[in-house]
Amino acid sequence: MPSVTRRQFLKLSAAGLGASSLAVLGFSPGEVLAEVREFKLARTTETRSTCPYCSVSCGLIMYSLGDKAKNSPAEIIHIEGDPDHPVNRGTLCPKGAGLLDFVHSPNRLKYPEYRAPGSDKFVRISWDEAFDRIARLMKDDRDKNFETKNAAGVNVNRWLSTGMLAASASSNESGYLTHKVARSLGLLAFDNQARV
Ligand code: SF4
């Protein structure tokens, strides 16, 4: 029989007494000891995304709560780096690590707004109104300013009076299509906030 010190003997006795008392009350010590605090992300939905801040384009996992019922809109409660993403392998810089505040910011723009000439305030408009207005203005400006040849008579087919600022947080495919549309129109001034 292994020898124990007096201190070890008292500890073992106390643990045994506690466990047997719980068993008498109907608790299984095995279950009690195995119970752990529920992981806070256990019931969330995981959605993959890309950090919108810079050209590194780190992969993200966004965790949202809510069963998508009409009266229970999903809410993003946690964002972290995607460990399977080849760019960042789960890491995020301080800007990326603060994305949850960016998502829930009261200043975040969620719909199109329009400020009329001379007005000092923006008013909300529908997406249809916004797209119609953008298309109308682009068509009018391109019809008026498109250049087919430069001063030396060389074919240039360019449209210099309008520029496009796109977003960097899109997939390769949507980025490719956006690029094709802009270049097909003859736009040369074309960029996004990440300079990619
Ligand atoms: S987490 Fe940082 S480094 Fe990565 S894309 Fe976002 S801003 Fe850039």
Tab-separated table of C-alpha atoms and ligand atoms in Angstrom:
chain	number	residue	atom	x	y	z
A	1	MET	CA	0.000	0.000	0.000
A	2	PRO	CA	1.457	3.393	-0.947
A	3	SER	CA	2.334	5.580	2.046
A	4	VAL	CA	0.690	9.006	2.405
A	5	THR	CA	1.577	11.944	4.589
A	6	ARG	CA	-0.851	13.246	7.188
A	7	ARG	CA	-1.644	16.252	4.960
A	8	GLN	CA	-2.328	14.019	1.926
A	9	PHE	CA	-4.524	11.769	4.070
A	10	LEU	CA	-6.671	14.721	5.202
A	11	LYS	CA	-7.058	15.951	1.623
A	12	LEU	CA	-8.126	12.556	0.333
A	13	SER	CA	-10.606	12.160	3.201
A	14	ALA	CA	-12.186	15.580	2.515
A	15	ALA	CA	-12.527	14.840	-1.211
A	16	GLY	CA	-14.078	11.443	-0.491
A	17	LEU	CA	-16.497	12.937	2.029
A	18	GLY	CA	-17.587	15.655	-0.453
A	19	ALA	CA	-18.132	13.192	-3.271
A	20	SER	CA	-20.105	10.712	-1.151
A	21	SER	CA	-22.305	13.535	0.255
A	22	LEU	CA	-23.218	14.632	-3.276
A	23	ALA	CA	-23.966	11.060	-4.248
A	24	VAL	CA	-26.355	10.797	-1.268
A	25	LEU	CA	-28.146	13.945	-2.517
A	26	GLY	CA	-28.686	12.353	-5.920
A	27	PHE	CA	-25.798	13.882	-7.839
A	28	SER	CA	-23.398	11.654	-9.651
A	29	PRO	CA	-19.862	12.860	-8.817
A	30	GLY	CA	-18.775	11.759	-12.287
A	31	GLU	CA	-21.301	14.055	-13.977
A	32	VAL	CA	-20.659	16.915	-11.584
A	33	LEU	CA	-16.935	16.811	-12.188
A	34	ALA	CA	-17.382	16.504	-15.989
A	35	GLU	CA	-19.762	19.484	-16.250
A	36	VAL	CA	-18.092	22.522	-17.843
A	37	ARG	CA	-19.274	26.022	-18.609
A	38	GLU	CA	-20.986	26.137	-22.014
A	39	PHE	CA	-18.747	27.490	-24.772
A	40	LYS	CA	-20.187	30.907	-25.689
A	41	LEU	CA	-20.031	30.206	-29.438
A	42	ALA	CA	-21.668	26.772	-29.214
A	43	ARG	CA	-25.051	27.828	-30.641
A	44	THR	CA	-23.807	30.337	-33.204
A	45	THR	CA	-23.747	30.208	-36.996
A	46	GLU	CA	-20.296	30.542	-38.567
A	47	THR	CA	-19.913	32.659	-41.700
A	48	ARG	CA	-16.639	33.131	-43.538
A	49	SER	CA	-15.700	36.599	-44.726
A	50	THR	CA	-12.731	38.836	-45.573
A	51	CYS	CA	-11.452	41.775	-43.525
A	52	PRO	CA	-12.380	44.928	-45.472
A	53	TYR	CA	-9.625	47.207	-44.153
A	54	CYS	CA	-6.486	46.596	-46.179
A	55	SER	CA	-4.939	44.755	-49.096
A	56	VAL	CA	-3.725	41.876	-46.910
A	57	SER	CA	-7.335	40.559	-47.056
A	58	CYS	CA	-7.236	38.386	-43.954
A	59	GLY	CA	-9.827	35.631	-43.663
A	60	LEU	CA	-12.460	35.933	-40.907
A	61	ILE	CA	-15.054	33.802	-39.213
A	62	MET	CA	-18.115	35.717	-38.028
A	63	TYR	CA	-20.307	34.110	-35.373
A	64	SER	CA	-23.983	35.067	-35.225
A	65	LEU	CA	-26.757	34.208	-32.789
A	66	GLY	CA	-30.438	33.957	-33.650
A	67	ASP	CA	-32.608	31.298	-35.293
A	68	LYS	CA	-33.428	33.609	-38.248
A	69	ALA	CA	-37.108	33.743	-37.238
A	70	LYS	CA	-38.891	36.942	-38.217
A	71	ASN	CA	-38.946	38.332	-34.695
A	72	SER	CA	-35.409	37.225	-33.899
A	73	PRO	CA	-32.897	38.803	-36.250
A	74	ALA	CA	-29.443	37.252	-36.230
A	75	GLU	CA	-26.755	39.269	-34.530
A	76	ILE	CA	-23.000	38.960	-34.954
A	77	ILE	CA	-21.539	38.432	-31.483
A	78	HIS	CA	-17.931	37.502	-32.220
A	79	ILE	CA	-15.381	37.796	-35.046
A	80	GLU	CA	-12.019	36.102	-35.182
A	81	GLY	CA	-9.323	35.169	-37.704
A	82	ASP	CA	-9.927	32.084	-39.808
A	83	PRO	CA	-7.285	29.478	-38.876
A	84	ASP	CA	-7.770	27.729	-42.241
A	85	HIS	CA	-7.169	30.866	-44.293
A	86	PRO	CA	-3.822	30.742	-46.161
A	87	VAL	CA	-3.181	34.488	-45.776
A	88	ASN	CA	-3.468	34.990	-42.020
A	89	ARG	CA	-3.761	31.502	-40.481
A	90	GLY	CA	-6.139	32.765	-37.807
A	91	THR	CA	-4.285	35.954	-36.900
A	92	LEU	CA	-5.647	39.516	-37.149
A	93	CYS	CA	-3.958	42.872	-36.675
A	94	PRO	CA	-5.522	45.360	-34.180
A	95	LYS	CA	-7.777	46.824	-36.870
A	96	GLY	CA	-9.100	43.405	-37.833
A	97	ALA	CA	-9.400	42.421	-34.171
A	98	GLY	CA	-11.723	45.430	-33.642
A	99	LEU	CA	-14.112	44.496	-36.440
A	100	LEU	CA	-17.015	43.757	-34.105
A	101	ASP	CA	-17.194	47.466	-33.184
A	102	PHE	CA	-17.004	48.380	-36.861
A	103	VAL	CA	-19.965	46.074	-37.625
A	104	HIS	CA	-22.086	47.482	-34.772
A	105	SER	CA	-21.045	51.120	-35.148
A	106	PRO	CA	-24.022	53.538	-35.052
A	107	ASN	CA	-22.255	55.491	-37.836
A	108	ARG	CA	-22.163	52.554	-40.228
A	109	LEU	CA	-23.822	53.278	-43.576
A	110	LYS	CA	-26.363	50.569	-44.392
A	111	TYR	CA	-28.403	52.087	-47.244
A	112	PRO	CA	-27.947	54.644	-50.038
A	113	GLU	CA	-28.221	58.321	-49.171
A	114	TYR	CA	-28.444	61.343	-51.424
A	115	ARG	CA	-27.456	64.952	-50.812
A	116	ALA	CA	-29.062	67.281	-53.317
A	117	PRO	CA	-27.058	70.206	-54.747
A	118	GLY	CA	-27.095	73.062	-52.213
A	119	SER	CA	-28.509	70.875	-49.426
A	120	ASP	CA	-26.696	70.412	-46.129
A	121	LYS	CA	-28.106	66.978	-45.379
A	122	PHE	CA	-28.286	63.482	-46.789
A	123	VAL	CA	-31.664	61.769	-47.232
A	124	ARG	CA	-32.275	58.056	-47.495
A	125	ILE	CA	-33.246	56.715	-50.938
A	126	SER	CA	-34.075	53.214	-52.185
A	127	TRP	CA	-31.521	50.973	-53.892
A	128	ASP	CA	-33.558	51.221	-57.137
A	129	GLU	CA	-33.432	55.010	-57.015
A	130	ALA	CA	-29.704	54.922	-56.345
A	131	PHE	CA	-28.903	52.504	-59.174
A	132	ASP	CA	-31.127	54.385	-61.656
A	133	ARG	CA	-29.516	57.678	-60.756
A	134	ILE	CA	-25.950	56.336	-60.957
A	135	ALA	CA	-26.640	54.665	-64.328
A	136	ARG	CA	-28.274	57.826	-65.723
A	137	LEU	CA	-25.413	60.087	-64.646
A	138	MET	CA	-22.755	57.670	-65.904
A	139	LYS	CA	-24.441	57.320	-69.302
A	140	ASP	CA	-24.868	61.064	-69.752
A	141	ASP	CA	-21.291	61.823	-68.726
A	142	ARG	CA	-19.807	59.045	-70.866
A	143	ASP	CA	-21.811	60.135	-73.946
A	144	LYS	CA	-20.502	63.643	-73.447
A	145	ASN	CA	-16.849	62.963	-72.622
A	146	PHE	CA	-15.772	59.620	-74.098
A	147	GLU	CA	-12.634	60.004	-76.235
A	148	THR	CA	-11.966	57.619	-79.084
A	149	LYS	CA	-8.726	59.267	-80.268
A	150	ASN	CA	-6.150	61.521	-78.647
A	151	ALA	CA	-4.756	64.747	-80.102
A	152	ALA	CA	-2.263	62.786	-82.219
A	153	GLY	CA	-5.060	60.709	-83.765
A	154	VAL	CA	-4.153	57.515	-81.877
A	155	ASN	CA	-7.050	55.276	-80.779
A	156	VAL	CA	-7.447	55.588	-76.997
A	157	ASN	CA	-11.130	54.765	-76.221
A	158	ARG	CA	-11.035	56.283	-72.749
A	159	TRP	CA	-13.437	57.969	-70.366
A	160	LEU	CA	-11.511	60.331	-68.081
A	161	SER	CA	-14.274	62.456	-66.550
A	162	THR	CA	-15.569	59.781	-64.132
A	163	GLY	CA	-13.791	57.506	-61.653
A	164	MET	CA	-14.884	54.455	-59.683
A	165	LEU	CA	-14.004	53.625	-56.092
A	166	ALA	CA	-14.908	49.998	-55.416
A	167	ALA	CA	-14.637	47.859	-52.265
A	168	SER	CA	-11.786	45.456	-51.580
A	169	ALA	CA	-13.733	42.888	-49.531
A	170	SER	CA	-15.012	40.836	-52.412
A	171	SER	CA	-14.063	37.535	-53.969
A	172	ASN	CA	-11.686	37.191	-56.904
A	173	GLU	CA	-14.669	36.511	-59.157
A	174	SER	CA	-16.651	39.644	-58.262
A	175	GLY	CA	-13.426	41.695	-58.360
A	176	TYR	CA	-12.700	40.352	-61.840
A	177	LEU	CA	-16.216	41.212	-63.063
A	178	THR	CA	-16.099	44.708	-61.531
A	179	HIS	CA	-12.764	45.301	-63.234
A	180	LYS	CA	-14.115	44.093	-66.575
A	181	VAL	CA	-17.143	46.402	-66.361
A	182	ALA	CA	-15.039	49.450	-65.435
A	183	ARG	CA	-12.412	48.854	-68.127
A	184	SER	CA	-15.058	48.005	-70.753
A	185	LEU	CA	-16.614	51.400	-70.168
A	186	GLY	CA	-13.210	53.000	-70.754
A	187	LEU	CA	-12.694	54.096	-67.138
A	188	LEU	CA	-9.069	54.669	-66.223
A	189	ALA	CA	-9.546	56.127	-62.733
A	190	PHE	CA	-10.439	52.921	-60.865
A	191	ASP	CA	-9.350	52.004	-57.344
A	192	ASN	CA	-10.514	50.743	-53.962
A	193	GLN	CA	-9.769	51.610	-50.356
A	194	ALA	CA	-7.150	48.845	-50.076
A	195	ARG	CA	-5.283	49.911	-53.224
A	196	VAL	CA	-5.445	46.377	-54.710
B	1	SF4	S1	-6.721	42.134	-40.182
B	1	SF4	FE1	-5.323	43.857	-40.446
B	1	SF4	S2	-3.751	43.099	-41.871
B	1	SF4	FE2	-5.545	41.735	-42.050
B	1	SF4	S3	-6.763	42.599	-43.753
B	1	SF4	FE3	-7.560	43.455	-41.828
B	1	SF4	S4	-6.477	45.410	-41.586
B	1	SF4	FE4	-5.326	44.202	-43.088
